[in-house]
mmCIF file of C-alpha atoms in Angstrom:
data_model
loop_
_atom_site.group_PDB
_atom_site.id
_atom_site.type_symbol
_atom_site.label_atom_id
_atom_site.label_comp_id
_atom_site.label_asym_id
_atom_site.label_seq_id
_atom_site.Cartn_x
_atom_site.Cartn_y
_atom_site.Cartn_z
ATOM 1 C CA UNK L 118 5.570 26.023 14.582
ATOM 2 C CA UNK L 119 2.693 27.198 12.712
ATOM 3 C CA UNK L 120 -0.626 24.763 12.119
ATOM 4 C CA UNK L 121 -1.619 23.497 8.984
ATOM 5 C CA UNK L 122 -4.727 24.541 7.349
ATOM 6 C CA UNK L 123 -7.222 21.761 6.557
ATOM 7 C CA UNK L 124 -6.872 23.064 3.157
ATOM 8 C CA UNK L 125 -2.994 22.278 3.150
ATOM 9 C CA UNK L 126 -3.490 18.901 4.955
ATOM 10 C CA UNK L 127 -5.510 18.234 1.583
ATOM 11 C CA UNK L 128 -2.889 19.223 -0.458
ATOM 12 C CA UNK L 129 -0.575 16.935 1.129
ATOM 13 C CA UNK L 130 -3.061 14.640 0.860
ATOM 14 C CA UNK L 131 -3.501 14.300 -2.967
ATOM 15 C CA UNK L 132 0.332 14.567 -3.546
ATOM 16 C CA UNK L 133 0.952 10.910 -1.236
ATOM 17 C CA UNK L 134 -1.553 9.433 -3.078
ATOM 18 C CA UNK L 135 0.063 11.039 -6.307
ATOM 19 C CA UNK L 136 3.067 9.963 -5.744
ATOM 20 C CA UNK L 137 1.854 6.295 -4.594
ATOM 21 C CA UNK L 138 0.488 5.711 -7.145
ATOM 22 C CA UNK L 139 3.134 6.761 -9.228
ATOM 23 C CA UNK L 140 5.060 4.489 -6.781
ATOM 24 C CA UNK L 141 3.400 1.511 -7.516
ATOM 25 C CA UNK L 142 3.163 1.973 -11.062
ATOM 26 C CA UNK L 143 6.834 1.903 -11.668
ATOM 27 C CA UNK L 144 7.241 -1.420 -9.001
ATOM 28 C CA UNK L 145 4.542 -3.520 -10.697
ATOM 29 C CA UNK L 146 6.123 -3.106 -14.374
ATOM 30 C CA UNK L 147 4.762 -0.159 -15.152
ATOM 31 C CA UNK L 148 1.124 0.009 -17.501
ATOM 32 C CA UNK L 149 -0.689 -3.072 -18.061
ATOM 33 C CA UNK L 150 -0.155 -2.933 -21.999
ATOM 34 C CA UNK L 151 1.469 -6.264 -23.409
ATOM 35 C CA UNK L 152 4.991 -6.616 -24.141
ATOM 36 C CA UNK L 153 4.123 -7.211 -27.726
ATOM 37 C CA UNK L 154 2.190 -4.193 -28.395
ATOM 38 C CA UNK L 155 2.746 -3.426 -32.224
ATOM 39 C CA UNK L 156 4.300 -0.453 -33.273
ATOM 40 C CA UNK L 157 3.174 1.458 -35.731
ATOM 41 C CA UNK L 158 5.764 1.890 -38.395
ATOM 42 C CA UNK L 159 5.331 4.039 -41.520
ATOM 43 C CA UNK L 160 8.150 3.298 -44.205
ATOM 44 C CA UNK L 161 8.149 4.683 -47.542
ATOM 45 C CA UNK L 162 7.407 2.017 -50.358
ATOM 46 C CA UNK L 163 10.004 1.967 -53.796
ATOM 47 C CA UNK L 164 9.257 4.745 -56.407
ATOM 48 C CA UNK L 165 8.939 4.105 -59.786
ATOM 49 C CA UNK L 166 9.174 6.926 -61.842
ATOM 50 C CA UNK L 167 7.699 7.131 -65.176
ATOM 51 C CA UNK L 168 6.147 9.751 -68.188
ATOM 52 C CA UNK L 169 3.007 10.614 -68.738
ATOM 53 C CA UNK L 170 1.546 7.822 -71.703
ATOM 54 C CA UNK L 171 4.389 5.236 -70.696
ATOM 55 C CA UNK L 172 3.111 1.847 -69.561
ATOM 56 C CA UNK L 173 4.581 0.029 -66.235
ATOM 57 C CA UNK L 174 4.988 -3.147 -65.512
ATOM 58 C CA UNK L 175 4.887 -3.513 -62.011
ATOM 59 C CA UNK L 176 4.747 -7.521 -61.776
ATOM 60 C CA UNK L 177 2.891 -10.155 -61.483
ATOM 61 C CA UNK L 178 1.313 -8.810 -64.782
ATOM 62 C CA UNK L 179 -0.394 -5.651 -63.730
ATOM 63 C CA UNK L 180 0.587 -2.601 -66.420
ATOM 64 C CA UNK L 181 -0.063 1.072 -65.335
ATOM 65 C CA UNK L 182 -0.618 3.805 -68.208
ATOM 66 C CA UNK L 183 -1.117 7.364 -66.856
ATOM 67 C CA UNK L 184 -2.501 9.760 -69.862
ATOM 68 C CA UNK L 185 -1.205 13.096 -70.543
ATOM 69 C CA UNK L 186 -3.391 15.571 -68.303
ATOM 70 C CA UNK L 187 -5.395 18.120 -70.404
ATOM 71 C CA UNK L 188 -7.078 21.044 -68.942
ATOM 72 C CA UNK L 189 -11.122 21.057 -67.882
ATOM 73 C CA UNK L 190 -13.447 23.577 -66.581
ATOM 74 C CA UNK L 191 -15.505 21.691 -63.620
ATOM 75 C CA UNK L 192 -18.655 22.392 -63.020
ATOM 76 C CA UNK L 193 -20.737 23.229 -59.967
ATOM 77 C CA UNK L 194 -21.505 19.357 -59.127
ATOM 78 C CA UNK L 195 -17.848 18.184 -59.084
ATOM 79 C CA UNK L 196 -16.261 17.573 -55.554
ATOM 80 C CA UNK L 197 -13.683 20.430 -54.202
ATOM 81 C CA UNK L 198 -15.097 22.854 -56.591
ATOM 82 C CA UNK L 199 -15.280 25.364 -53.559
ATOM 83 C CA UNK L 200 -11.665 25.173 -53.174
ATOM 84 C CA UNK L 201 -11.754 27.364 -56.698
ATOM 85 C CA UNK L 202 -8.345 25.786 -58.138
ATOM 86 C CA UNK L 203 -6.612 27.604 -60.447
ATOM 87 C CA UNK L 204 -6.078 24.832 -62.495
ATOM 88 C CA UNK L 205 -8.284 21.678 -63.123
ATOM 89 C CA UNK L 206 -6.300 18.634 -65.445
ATOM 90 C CA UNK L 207 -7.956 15.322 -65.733
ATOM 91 C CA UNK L 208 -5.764 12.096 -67.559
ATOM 92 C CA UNK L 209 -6.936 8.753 -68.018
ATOM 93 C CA UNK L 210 -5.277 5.886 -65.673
ATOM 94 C CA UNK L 211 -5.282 2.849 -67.373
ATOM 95 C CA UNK L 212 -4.822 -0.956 -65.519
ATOM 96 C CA UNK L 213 -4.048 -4.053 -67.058
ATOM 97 C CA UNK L 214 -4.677 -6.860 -64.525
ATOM 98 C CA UNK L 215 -2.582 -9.894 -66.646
ATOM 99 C CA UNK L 216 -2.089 -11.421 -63.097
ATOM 100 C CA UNK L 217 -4.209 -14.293 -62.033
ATOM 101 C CA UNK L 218 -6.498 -13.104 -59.409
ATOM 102 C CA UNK L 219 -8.322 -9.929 -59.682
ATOM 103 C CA UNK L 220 -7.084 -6.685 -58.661
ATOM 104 C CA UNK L 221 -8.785 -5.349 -55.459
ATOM 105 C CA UNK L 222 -9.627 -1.541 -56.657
ATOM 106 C CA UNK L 223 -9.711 -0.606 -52.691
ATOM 107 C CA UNK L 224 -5.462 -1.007 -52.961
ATOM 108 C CA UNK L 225 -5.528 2.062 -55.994
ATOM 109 C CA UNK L 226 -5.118 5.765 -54.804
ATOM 110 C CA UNK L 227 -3.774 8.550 -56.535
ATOM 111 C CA UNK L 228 -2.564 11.463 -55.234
ATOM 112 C CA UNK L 229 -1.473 15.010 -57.091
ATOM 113 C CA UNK L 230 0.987 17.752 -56.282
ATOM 114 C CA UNK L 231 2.234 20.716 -57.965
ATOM 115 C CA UNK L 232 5.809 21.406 -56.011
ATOM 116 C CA UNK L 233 4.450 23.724 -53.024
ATOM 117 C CA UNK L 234 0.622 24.065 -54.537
ATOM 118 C CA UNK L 235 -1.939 22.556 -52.954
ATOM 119 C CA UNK L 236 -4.030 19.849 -55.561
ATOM 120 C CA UNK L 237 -6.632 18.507 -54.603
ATOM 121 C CA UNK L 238 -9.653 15.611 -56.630
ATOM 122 C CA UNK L 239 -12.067 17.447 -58.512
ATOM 123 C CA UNK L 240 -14.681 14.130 -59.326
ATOM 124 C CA UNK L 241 -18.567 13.559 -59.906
ATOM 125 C CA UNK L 242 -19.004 14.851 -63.328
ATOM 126 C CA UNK L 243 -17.785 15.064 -67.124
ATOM 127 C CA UNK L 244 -17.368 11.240 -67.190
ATOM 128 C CA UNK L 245 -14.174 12.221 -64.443
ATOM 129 C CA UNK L 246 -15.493 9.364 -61.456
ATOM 130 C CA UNK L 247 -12.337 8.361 -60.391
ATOM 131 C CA UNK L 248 -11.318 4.723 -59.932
ATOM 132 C CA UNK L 249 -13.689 1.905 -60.410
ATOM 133 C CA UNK L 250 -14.849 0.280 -57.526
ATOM 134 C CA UNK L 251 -15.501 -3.337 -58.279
ATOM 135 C CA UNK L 252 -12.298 -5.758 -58.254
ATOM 136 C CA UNK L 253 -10.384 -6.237 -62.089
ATOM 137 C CA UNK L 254 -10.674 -9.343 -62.973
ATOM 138 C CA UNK L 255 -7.882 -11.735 -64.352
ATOM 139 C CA UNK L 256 -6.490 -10.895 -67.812
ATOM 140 C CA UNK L 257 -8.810 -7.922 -68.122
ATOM 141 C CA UNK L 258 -8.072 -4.531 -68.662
ATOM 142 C CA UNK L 259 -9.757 -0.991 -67.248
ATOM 143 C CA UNK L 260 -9.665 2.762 -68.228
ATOM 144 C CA UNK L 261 -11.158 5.416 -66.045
ATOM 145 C CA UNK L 262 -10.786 9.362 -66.081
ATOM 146 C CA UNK L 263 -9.434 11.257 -62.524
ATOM 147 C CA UNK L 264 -9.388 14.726 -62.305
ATOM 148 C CA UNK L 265 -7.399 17.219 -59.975
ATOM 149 C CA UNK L 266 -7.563 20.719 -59.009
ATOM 150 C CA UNK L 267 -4.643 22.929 -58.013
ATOM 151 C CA UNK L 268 -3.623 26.027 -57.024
ATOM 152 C CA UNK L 269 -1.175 26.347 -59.511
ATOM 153 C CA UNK L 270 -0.649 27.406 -62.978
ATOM 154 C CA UNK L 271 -0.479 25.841 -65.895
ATOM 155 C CA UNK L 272 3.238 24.550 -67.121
ATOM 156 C CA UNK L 273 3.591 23.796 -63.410
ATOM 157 C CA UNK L 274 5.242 20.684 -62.454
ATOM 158 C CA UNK L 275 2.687 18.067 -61.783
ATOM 159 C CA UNK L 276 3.746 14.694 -59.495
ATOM 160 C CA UNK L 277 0.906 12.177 -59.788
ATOM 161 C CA UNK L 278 1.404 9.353 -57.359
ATOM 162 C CA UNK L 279 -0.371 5.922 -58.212
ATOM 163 C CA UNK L 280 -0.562 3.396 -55.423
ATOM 164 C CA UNK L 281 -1.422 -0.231 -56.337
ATOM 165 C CA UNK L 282 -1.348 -2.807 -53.815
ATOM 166 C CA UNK L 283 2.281 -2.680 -52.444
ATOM 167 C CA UNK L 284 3.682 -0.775 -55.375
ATOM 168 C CA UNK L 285 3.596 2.795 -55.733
ATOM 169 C CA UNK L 286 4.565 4.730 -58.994
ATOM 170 C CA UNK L 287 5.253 8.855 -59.274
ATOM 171 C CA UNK L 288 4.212 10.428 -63.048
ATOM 172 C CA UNK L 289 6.365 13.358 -63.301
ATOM 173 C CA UNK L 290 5.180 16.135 -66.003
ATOM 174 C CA UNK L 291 3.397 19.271 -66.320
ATOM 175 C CA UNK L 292 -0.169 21.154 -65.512
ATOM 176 C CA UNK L 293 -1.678 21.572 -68.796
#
């Protein structure tokens, strides 16, 4: 028989402890994360579809108006303007907090598509700053310009998709 190298007897040496610990792993329970660990879960919230300049109500007496989008140039200080989109819209949003505590403005996003074309914000200038960020008070009322950028044409579709709090609401229409 033919002697082991010290270099094998390593080898050999690595894989027992390997496998020991593997071993003893899978005999004490396995990892020492808790049973409860949350899982991370990701579910779609309910769509509400609506026009372009037709109010929402989506409860508790908040109303969401999306403007029809008209076409911009941006200018050089507006964010994403290196992306050079072939088409810039910007539309008023418009939020009517009839509710009785204010309206956190960190629960509002928007987000733009133009079927496979990329959009993307194009904010910082021509009054187009995006949402507010200070709270809407009860029983008042806010209107604030957003502008996107895509890489899309104009009479594209355009899917605008207005998150408040828990309730999300997709403006279906075109790039203008």
């Amino acid at each position: 028989m033919k002697k082991l190298s010290r270099k094998q007897w390593i080898i050999i040496a690595v894989v027992i402890l390997i496998g020991g610990a593997i071993l003893r792993s899978v005999t004490n329970g396995g990892s020492d994360a808790p049973v409860d660990a949350a899982t991370l879960v990701q579910e779609e919230a309910p769509v509400a579809s609506i026009a372009f300049d037709a109010p929402l109500d989506l409860g508790g007496g908040v109303f969401v108006t999306v403007s029809a989008p008209s076409r911009f140039s941006p200018t050089q200080f507006m964010t994403n303007i290196d992306q050079k989109p072939k088409t810039s819209n910007s539309f008023e949003v418009i939020i009517k907090n009839g509710g009785k505590t204010p309206l956190d403005f960190t629960t509002v996003s928007l987000q733009a598509a133009s079927g496979a074309n990329v959009c993307f914000d194009v904010l910082g200038d021509l009054d187009i700053n995006g949402a507010p960020t200070e709270s809407l008070k009860a029983g008042a009322e806010i209107t604030y310009k957003y502008g996107v950028g895509c890489q899309a044409s104009v009479g594209d579709p355009l899917t605008l998709t207005v998150r408040i709090g828990e309730s999300t609401v997709q403006v279906d229409g075109k790039l203008a």
